[in-house]
Amino acid sequence: MQSALLDTLVGEAKVISTQGRGMTPEEIADLALDKILHVADTAHPALKEQARAFKEDLRKILVLYMKQAIKSDRTTLFNKLKDAGLTNAANIITKI
Amino acid sequence: MAITQAVATSFKKQLLEGAHDFRSGGDTIKIALYTSSASLDASTTAYTTSNETSGTGYSAGGQELTKVAPTSSGTTAFIDFADETFSTATITARGALIYNTTPTHTYTNPAIVVLDFGGDKTSTAGDFTIIFPTADASSAILRLA
């Protein structure tokens, strides 16, 4: 009689770290793209090329909108700090 | 002292007891970081503060992970988590423990998976980001095949 085997497997997580700064929009876009689009190694070369081109287009859009989000958040931060009477700190935000 | 990547044996038993719910709105799953002095492997049964990483931007117990609902492909079922960032952190970690803070039954912070980063990873006043593998049947962070 055969038995049924359930195998539990753990994948390989990676760590990336930064020193004295946060991640750039480009670095975060790459992380997002790895979650959005994955092409199997066994895929047809033409399909791989199409996916690579699409990924590059998507990357440009993600980076653009992330930069806009950062700018928009800094505008919010600037106003919060100014409203709190921290004008000097508010001005630093505009120079980053 | 060593960190060996593994699925906790106790977790396998608890799966058969229905102690873990990885669905959206299910249990709260966290990730804690550890130094190279920690002893973590398949025999780890629960979260411990022993040799847990400490430093700016890190609190004991780690951070909650954002779950991606379990799915399957072919004959393999798997789960995934969103990449997790410890921001403005000055820390060093060699590995991590993923554990459940709200399991069914009477378990307290039961271990799920031990991760080995392969070496010390350090951030200095920066971001420390754990990147989970592609969520598919051959790479996902936790698979049942």
mmCIF file of C-alpha atoms in Angstrom:
data_model
loop_
_atom_site.group_PDB
_atom_site.id
_atom_site.type_symbol
_atom_site.label_atom_id
_atom_site.label_comp_id
_atom_site.label_asym_id
_atom_site.label_seq_id
_atom_site.Cartn_x
_atom_site.Cartn_y
_atom_site.Cartn_z
ATOM 1 C CA MET A 1 0.000 0.000 0.000
ATOM 2 C CA GLN A 2 1.312 3.483 -0.862
ATOM 3 C CA SER A 3 1.438 6.354 1.617
ATOM 4 C CA ALA A 4 0.810 9.995 0.739
ATOM 5 C CA LEU A 5 3.664 12.391 1.487
ATOM 6 C CA LEU A 6 3.145 16.109 2.084
ATOM 7 C CA ASP A 7 6.428 17.971 1.728
ATOM 8 C CA THR A 8 6.908 21.410 3.293
ATOM 9 C CA LEU A 9 9.469 23.618 1.583
ATOM 10 C CA VAL A 10 10.930 27.004 2.407
ATOM 11 C CA GLY A 11 12.036 29.523 -0.246
ATOM 12 C CA GLU A 12 15.069 31.791 -0.297
ATOM 13 C CA ALA A 13 14.447 35.271 1.080
ATOM 14 C CA LYS A 14 16.986 38.013 0.346
ATOM 15 C CA VAL A 15 17.939 41.115 2.288
ATOM 16 C CA ILE A 16 18.895 44.455 0.831
ATOM 17 C CA SER A 17 19.997 47.289 3.045
ATOM 18 C CA THR A 18 21.013 50.894 2.671
ATOM 19 C CA GLN A 19 23.501 52.985 4.613
ATOM 20 C CA GLY A 20 22.640 56.554 5.564
ATOM 21 C CA ARG A 21 19.706 56.815 3.156
ATOM 22 C CA GLY A 22 16.413 55.209 2.225
ATOM 23 C CA MET A 23 15.814 53.325 -0.977
ATOM 24 C CA THR A 24 15.526 55.269 -4.223
ATOM 25 C CA PRO A 25 12.386 55.148 -6.401
ATOM 26 C CA GLU A 26 14.408 53.101 -8.908
ATOM 27 C CA GLU A 27 15.328 50.501 -6.271
ATOM 28 C CA ILE A 28 11.754 50.266 -5.006
ATOM 29 C CA ALA A 29 10.423 50.035 -8.566
ATOM 30 C CA ASP A 30 12.646 47.005 -9.150
ATOM 31 C CA LEU A 31 11.216 45.328 -6.034
ATOM 32 C CA ALA A 32 7.673 46.069 -7.188
ATOM 33 C CA LEU A 33 8.364 44.768 -10.687
ATOM 34 C CA ASP A 34 9.653 41.480 -9.295
ATOM 35 C CA LYS A 35 6.270 41.083 -7.593
ATOM 36 C CA ILE A 36 4.223 42.234 -10.600
ATOM 37 C CA LEU A 37 5.885 40.361 -13.422
ATOM 38 C CA HIS A 38 7.735 37.058 -13.451
ATOM 39 C CA VAL A 39 8.704 35.199 -16.588
ATOM 40 C CA ALA A 40 9.621 31.541 -16.344
ATOM 41 C CA ASP A 41 13.091 30.522 -17.511
ATOM 42 C CA THR A 42 11.385 28.003 -19.771
ATOM 43 C CA ALA A 43 9.291 30.644 -21.584
ATOM 44 C CA HIS A 44 9.732 31.090 -25.343
ATOM 45 C CA PRO A 45 12.523 33.625 -26.183
ATOM 46 C CA ALA A 46 10.070 35.879 -28.048
ATOM 47 C CA LEU A 47 7.780 35.936 -25.020
ATOM 48 C CA LYS A 48 10.729 36.666 -22.738
ATOM 49 C CA GLU A 49 11.761 39.629 -24.917
ATOM 50 C CA GLN A 50 8.201 40.981 -24.959
ATOM 51 C CA ALA A 51 8.006 40.679 -21.171
ATOM 52 C CA ARG A 52 11.390 42.386 -20.743
ATOM 53 C CA ALA A 53 10.255 45.330 -22.883
ATOM 54 C CA PHE A 54 6.959 45.584 -20.993
ATOM 55 C CA LYS A 55 8.823 45.443 -17.676
ATOM 56 C CA GLU A 56 11.094 48.315 -18.745
ATOM 57 C CA ASP A 57 8.068 50.450 -19.755
ATOM 58 C CA LEU A 58 6.380 49.648 -16.460
ATOM 59 C CA ARG A 59 9.563 50.515 -14.574
ATOM 60 C CA LYS A 60 9.633 54.018 -16.066
ATOM 61 C CA ILE A 61 5.997 54.605 -15.103
ATOM 62 C CA LEU A 62 6.494 53.306 -11.549
ATOM 63 C CA VAL A 63 9.588 55.475 -11.010
ATOM 64 C CA LEU A 64 7.805 58.554 -12.358
ATOM 65 C CA TYR A 65 4.771 58.136 -10.118
ATOM 66 C CA MET A 66 6.863 57.244 -7.080
ATOM 67 C CA LYS A 67 8.812 60.471 -7.526
ATOM 68 C CA GLN A 68 5.521 62.357 -7.758
ATOM 69 C CA ALA A 69 4.318 60.648 -4.575
ATOM 70 C CA ILE A 70 7.506 61.692 -2.773
ATOM 71 C CA LYS A 71 7.119 65.305 -3.947
ATOM 72 C CA SER A 72 3.482 65.330 -2.898
ATOM 73 C CA ASP A 73 4.312 63.891 0.532
ATOM 74 C CA ARG A 74 7.018 66.545 0.999
ATOM 75 C CA THR A 75 4.446 69.231 0.243
ATOM 76 C CA THR A 76 2.253 67.757 2.984
ATOM 77 C CA LEU A 77 5.233 67.544 5.369
ATOM 78 C CA PHE A 78 6.244 71.141 4.550
ATOM 79 C CA ASN A 79 2.784 72.404 5.475
ATOM 80 C CA LYS A 80 2.566 70.291 8.646
ATOM 81 C CA LEU A 81 5.934 71.602 9.856
ATOM 82 C CA LYS A 82 5.102 75.210 8.879
ATOM 83 C CA ASP A 83 1.735 74.991 10.662
ATOM 84 C CA ALA A 84 3.576 73.707 13.743
ATOM 85 C CA GLY A 85 5.812 76.790 13.662
ATOM 86 C CA LEU A 86 8.871 74.832 12.517
ATOM 87 C CA THR A 87 9.653 77.083 9.544
ATOM 88 C CA ASN A 88 13.361 76.191 9.396
ATOM 89 C CA ALA A 89 12.623 72.467 9.340
ATOM 90 C CA ALA A 90 9.921 73.085 6.729
ATOM 91 C CA ASN A 91 12.400 74.875 4.526
ATOM 92 C CA ILE A 92 14.872 71.992 4.790
ATOM 93 C CA ILE A 93 12.186 69.666 3.422
ATOM 94 C CA THR A 94 11.924 71.779 0.281
ATOM 95 C CA LYS A 95 15.673 71.490 -0.329
ATOM 96 C CA ILE A 96 15.956 67.687 -0.177
ATOM 97 C CA MET B 1 25.055 28.591 17.817
ATOM 98 C CA ALA B 2 23.661 28.650 14.314
ATOM 99 C CA ILE B 3 20.691 29.599 12.238
ATOM 100 C CA THR B 4 19.509 26.858 9.888
ATOM 101 C CA GLN B 5 16.799 27.639 7.384
ATOM 102 C CA ALA B 6 13.837 25.311 7.929
ATOM 103 C CA VAL B 7 10.124 24.910 8.364
ATOM 104 C CA ALA B 8 9.467 24.441 12.077
ATOM 105 C CA THR B 9 8.532 20.834 12.808
ATOM 106 C CA SER B 10 6.008 22.005 15.391
ATOM 107 C CA PHE B 11 4.353 24.096 12.657
ATOM 108 C CA LYS B 12 3.835 20.971 10.526
ATOM 109 C CA LYS B 13 1.979 19.342 13.404
ATOM 110 C CA GLN B 14 -0.041 22.500 14.010
ATOM 111 C CA LEU B 15 -1.064 22.582 10.349
ATOM 112 C CA LEU B 16 -2.769 19.246 10.898
ATOM 113 C CA GLU B 17 -4.486 20.748 13.935
ATOM 114 C CA GLY B 18 -5.771 23.754 11.987
ATOM 115 C CA ALA B 19 -3.879 26.175 14.210
ATOM 116 C CA HIS B 20 -2.850 28.667 11.514
ATOM 117 C CA ASP B 21 -4.955 30.880 9.254
ATOM 118 C CA PHE B 22 -3.007 32.602 6.476
ATOM 119 C CA ARG B 23 -6.066 34.015 4.755
ATOM 120 C CA SER B 24 -6.645 37.754 4.470
ATOM 121 C CA GLY B 25 -8.087 38.833 7.812
ATOM 122 C CA GLY B 26 -6.719 35.653 9.377
ATOM 123 C CA ASP B 27 -3.915 35.370 11.908
ATOM 124 C CA THR B 28 -1.298 38.035 12.577
ATOM 125 C CA ILE B 29 2.044 36.845 11.228
ATOM 126 C CA LYS B 30 5.243 38.609 12.283
ATOM 127 C CA ILE B 31 8.925 38.461 11.422
ATOM 128 C CA ALA B 32 11.622 38.852 14.054
ATOM 129 C CA LEU B 33 15.327 39.322 13.299
ATOM 130 C CA TYR B 34 18.224 37.533 15.008
ATOM 131 C CA THR B 35 21.973 37.855 15.337
ATOM 132 C CA SER B 36 24.444 35.140 14.385
ATOM 133 C CA SER B 37 24.533 34.078 18.048
ATOM 134 C CA ALA B 38 20.985 32.733 17.837
ATOM 135 C CA SER B 39 20.132 29.041 17.673
ATOM 136 C CA LEU B 40 17.229 28.625 15.285
ATOM 137 C CA ASP B 41 16.319 25.571 13.219
ATOM 138 C CA ALA B 42 13.517 23.078 12.576
ATOM 139 C CA SER B 43 13.311 22.365 16.301
ATOM 140 C CA THR B 44 12.412 25.999 17.118
ATOM 141 C CA THR B 45 8.877 26.001 18.460
ATOM 142 C CA ALA B 46 8.138 29.639 19.256
ATOM 143 C CA TYR B 47 9.335 33.236 19.098
ATOM 144 C CA THR B 48 12.120 33.982 21.547
ATOM 145 C CA THR B 49 13.892 37.168 22.590
ATOM 146 C CA SER B 50 17.166 35.258 22.967
ATOM 147 C CA ASN B 51 19.767 36.809 20.639
ATOM 148 C CA GLU B 52 17.095 38.857 18.907
ATOM 149 C CA THR B 53 18.476 41.812 16.977
ATOM 150 C CA SER B 54 18.403 45.161 18.718
ATOM 151 C CA GLY B 55 19.114 48.666 17.535
ATOM 152 C CA THR B 56 17.575 51.850 16.236
ATOM 153 C CA GLY B 57 14.486 51.200 14.146
ATOM 154 C CA TYR B 58 13.871 47.721 15.549
ATOM 155 C CA SER B 59 11.490 46.744 18.357
ATOM 156 C CA ALA B 60 11.455 43.359 20.089
ATOM 157 C CA GLY B 61 9.060 41.019 18.336
ATOM 158 C CA GLY B 62 9.786 42.487 14.921
ATOM 159 C CA GLN B 63 7.131 43.646 12.507
ATOM 160 C CA GLU B 64 3.862 42.310 11.158
ATOM 161 C CA LEU B 65 3.987 40.837 7.677
ATOM 162 C CA THR B 66 1.396 41.617 5.022
ATOM 163 C CA LYS B 67 -0.023 38.271 3.937
ATOM 164 C CA VAL B 68 -0.854 37.258 0.390
ATOM 165 C CA ALA B 69 -3.704 34.754 0.461
ATOM 166 C CA PRO B 70 -2.676 31.100 -0.011
ATOM 167 C CA THR B 71 -2.956 29.797 -3.534
ATOM 168 C CA SER B 72 -1.907 26.752 -5.533
ATOM 169 C CA SER B 73 -0.335 25.839 -8.842
ATOM 170 C CA GLY B 74 -0.353 22.281 -10.096
ATOM 171 C CA THR B 75 -0.089 20.088 -7.016
ATOM 172 C CA THR B 76 1.730 22.663 -4.876
ATOM 173 C CA ALA B 77 0.064 25.119 -2.489
ATOM 174 C CA PHE B 78 1.990 28.154 -1.290
ATOM 175 C CA ILE B 79 1.834 31.421 0.613
ATOM 176 C CA ASP B 80 3.606 34.719 0.096
ATOM 177 C CA PHE B 81 4.247 37.935 2.027
ATOM 178 C CA ALA B 82 4.875 41.497 0.890
ATOM 179 C CA ASP B 83 8.516 42.555 1.210
ATOM 180 C CA GLU B 84 9.080 43.979 4.679
ATOM 181 C CA THR B 85 11.175 47.061 5.474
ATOM 182 C CA PHE B 86 12.604 48.177 8.804
ATOM 183 C CA SER B 87 12.997 51.898 8.154
ATOM 184 C CA THR B 88 15.706 54.241 9.421
ATOM 185 C CA ALA B 89 17.276 51.230 11.046
ATOM 186 C CA THR B 90 20.748 50.670 12.415
ATOM 187 C CA ILE B 91 20.756 46.913 12.863
ATOM 188 C CA THR B 92 22.581 43.717 11.992
ATOM 189 C CA ALA B 93 20.837 40.379 11.478
ATOM 190 C CA ARG B 94 21.911 36.935 10.321
ATOM 191 C CA GLY B 95 18.454 35.400 10.107
ATOM 192 C CA ALA B 96 14.803 35.682 10.973
ATOM 193 C CA LEU B 97 11.871 33.832 12.448
ATOM 194 C CA ILE B 98 8.385 34.071 10.962
ATOM 195 C CA TYR B 99 5.815 33.322 13.627
ATOM 196 C CA ASN B 100 2.119 33.564 14.387
ATOM 197 C CA THR B 101 0.985 35.907 17.167
ATOM 198 C CA THR B 102 -2.701 34.941 17.027
ATOM 199 C CA PRO B 103 -2.928 31.198 16.410
ATOM 200 C CA THR B 104 -5.957 29.085 17.048
ATOM 201 C CA HIS B 105 -5.686 26.835 20.134
ATOM 202 C CA THR B 106 -3.423 27.569 23.053
ATOM 203 C CA TYR B 107 -0.071 28.044 21.353
ATOM 204 C CA THR B 108 1.870 31.203 22.164
ATOM 205 C CA ASN B 109 3.750 32.843 19.269
ATOM 206 C CA PRO B 110 4.362 29.512 17.496
ATOM 207 C CA ALA B 111 7.226 29.360 14.990
ATOM 208 C CA ILE B 112 6.507 28.893 11.293
ATOM 209 C CA VAL B 113 9.713 29.274 9.328
ATOM 210 C CA VAL B 114 13.352 30.033 10.133
ATOM 211 C CA LEU B 115 15.203 32.109 7.533
ATOM 212 C CA ASP B 116 18.980 32.148 7.124
ATOM 213 C CA PHE B 117 20.274 35.252 5.327
ATOM 214 C CA GLY B 118 23.557 33.479 4.541
ATOM 215 C CA GLY B 119 25.625 36.062 6.393
ATOM 216 C CA ASP B 120 25.292 39.136 8.551
ATOM 217 C CA LYS B 121 23.230 41.866 6.914
ATOM 218 C CA THR B 122 23.549 45.425 8.191
ATOM 219 C CA SER B 123 21.784 48.709 7.665
ATOM 220 C CA THR B 124 23.064 51.967 9.103
ATOM 221 C CA ALA B 125 20.487 54.740 9.445
ATOM 222 C CA GLY B 126 18.877 53.185 6.384
ATOM 223 C CA ASP B 127 16.358 50.647 5.177
ATOM 224 C CA PHE B 128 16.656 46.946 6.024
ATOM 225 C CA THR B 129 14.377 45.157 3.570
ATOM 226 C CA ILE B 130 13.536 41.464 3.475
ATOM 227 C CA ILE B 131 12.608 40.426 -0.051
ATOM 228 C CA PHE B 132 10.475 37.347 -0.369
ATOM 229 C CA PRO B 133 10.976 35.057 -3.363
ATOM 230 C CA THR B 134 8.698 34.836 -6.376
ATOM 231 C CA ALA B 135 5.320 33.483 -5.337
ATOM 232 C CA ASP B 136 5.140 30.344 -7.424
ATOM 233 C CA ALA B 137 5.189 26.598 -6.952
ATOM 234 C CA SER B 138 8.972 26.363 -7.223
ATOM 235 C CA SER B 139 10.161 29.393 -5.243
ATOM 236 C CA ALA B 140 7.541 30.734 -2.797
ATOM 237 C CA ILE B 141 8.596 31.280 0.780
ATOM 238 C CA LEU B 142 6.428 28.447 2.154
ATOM 239 C CA ARG B 143 5.195 25.605 -0.023
ATOM 240 C CA LEU B 144 3.270 22.412 0.549
ATOM 241 C CA ALA B 145 3.988 19.918 -2.225
#
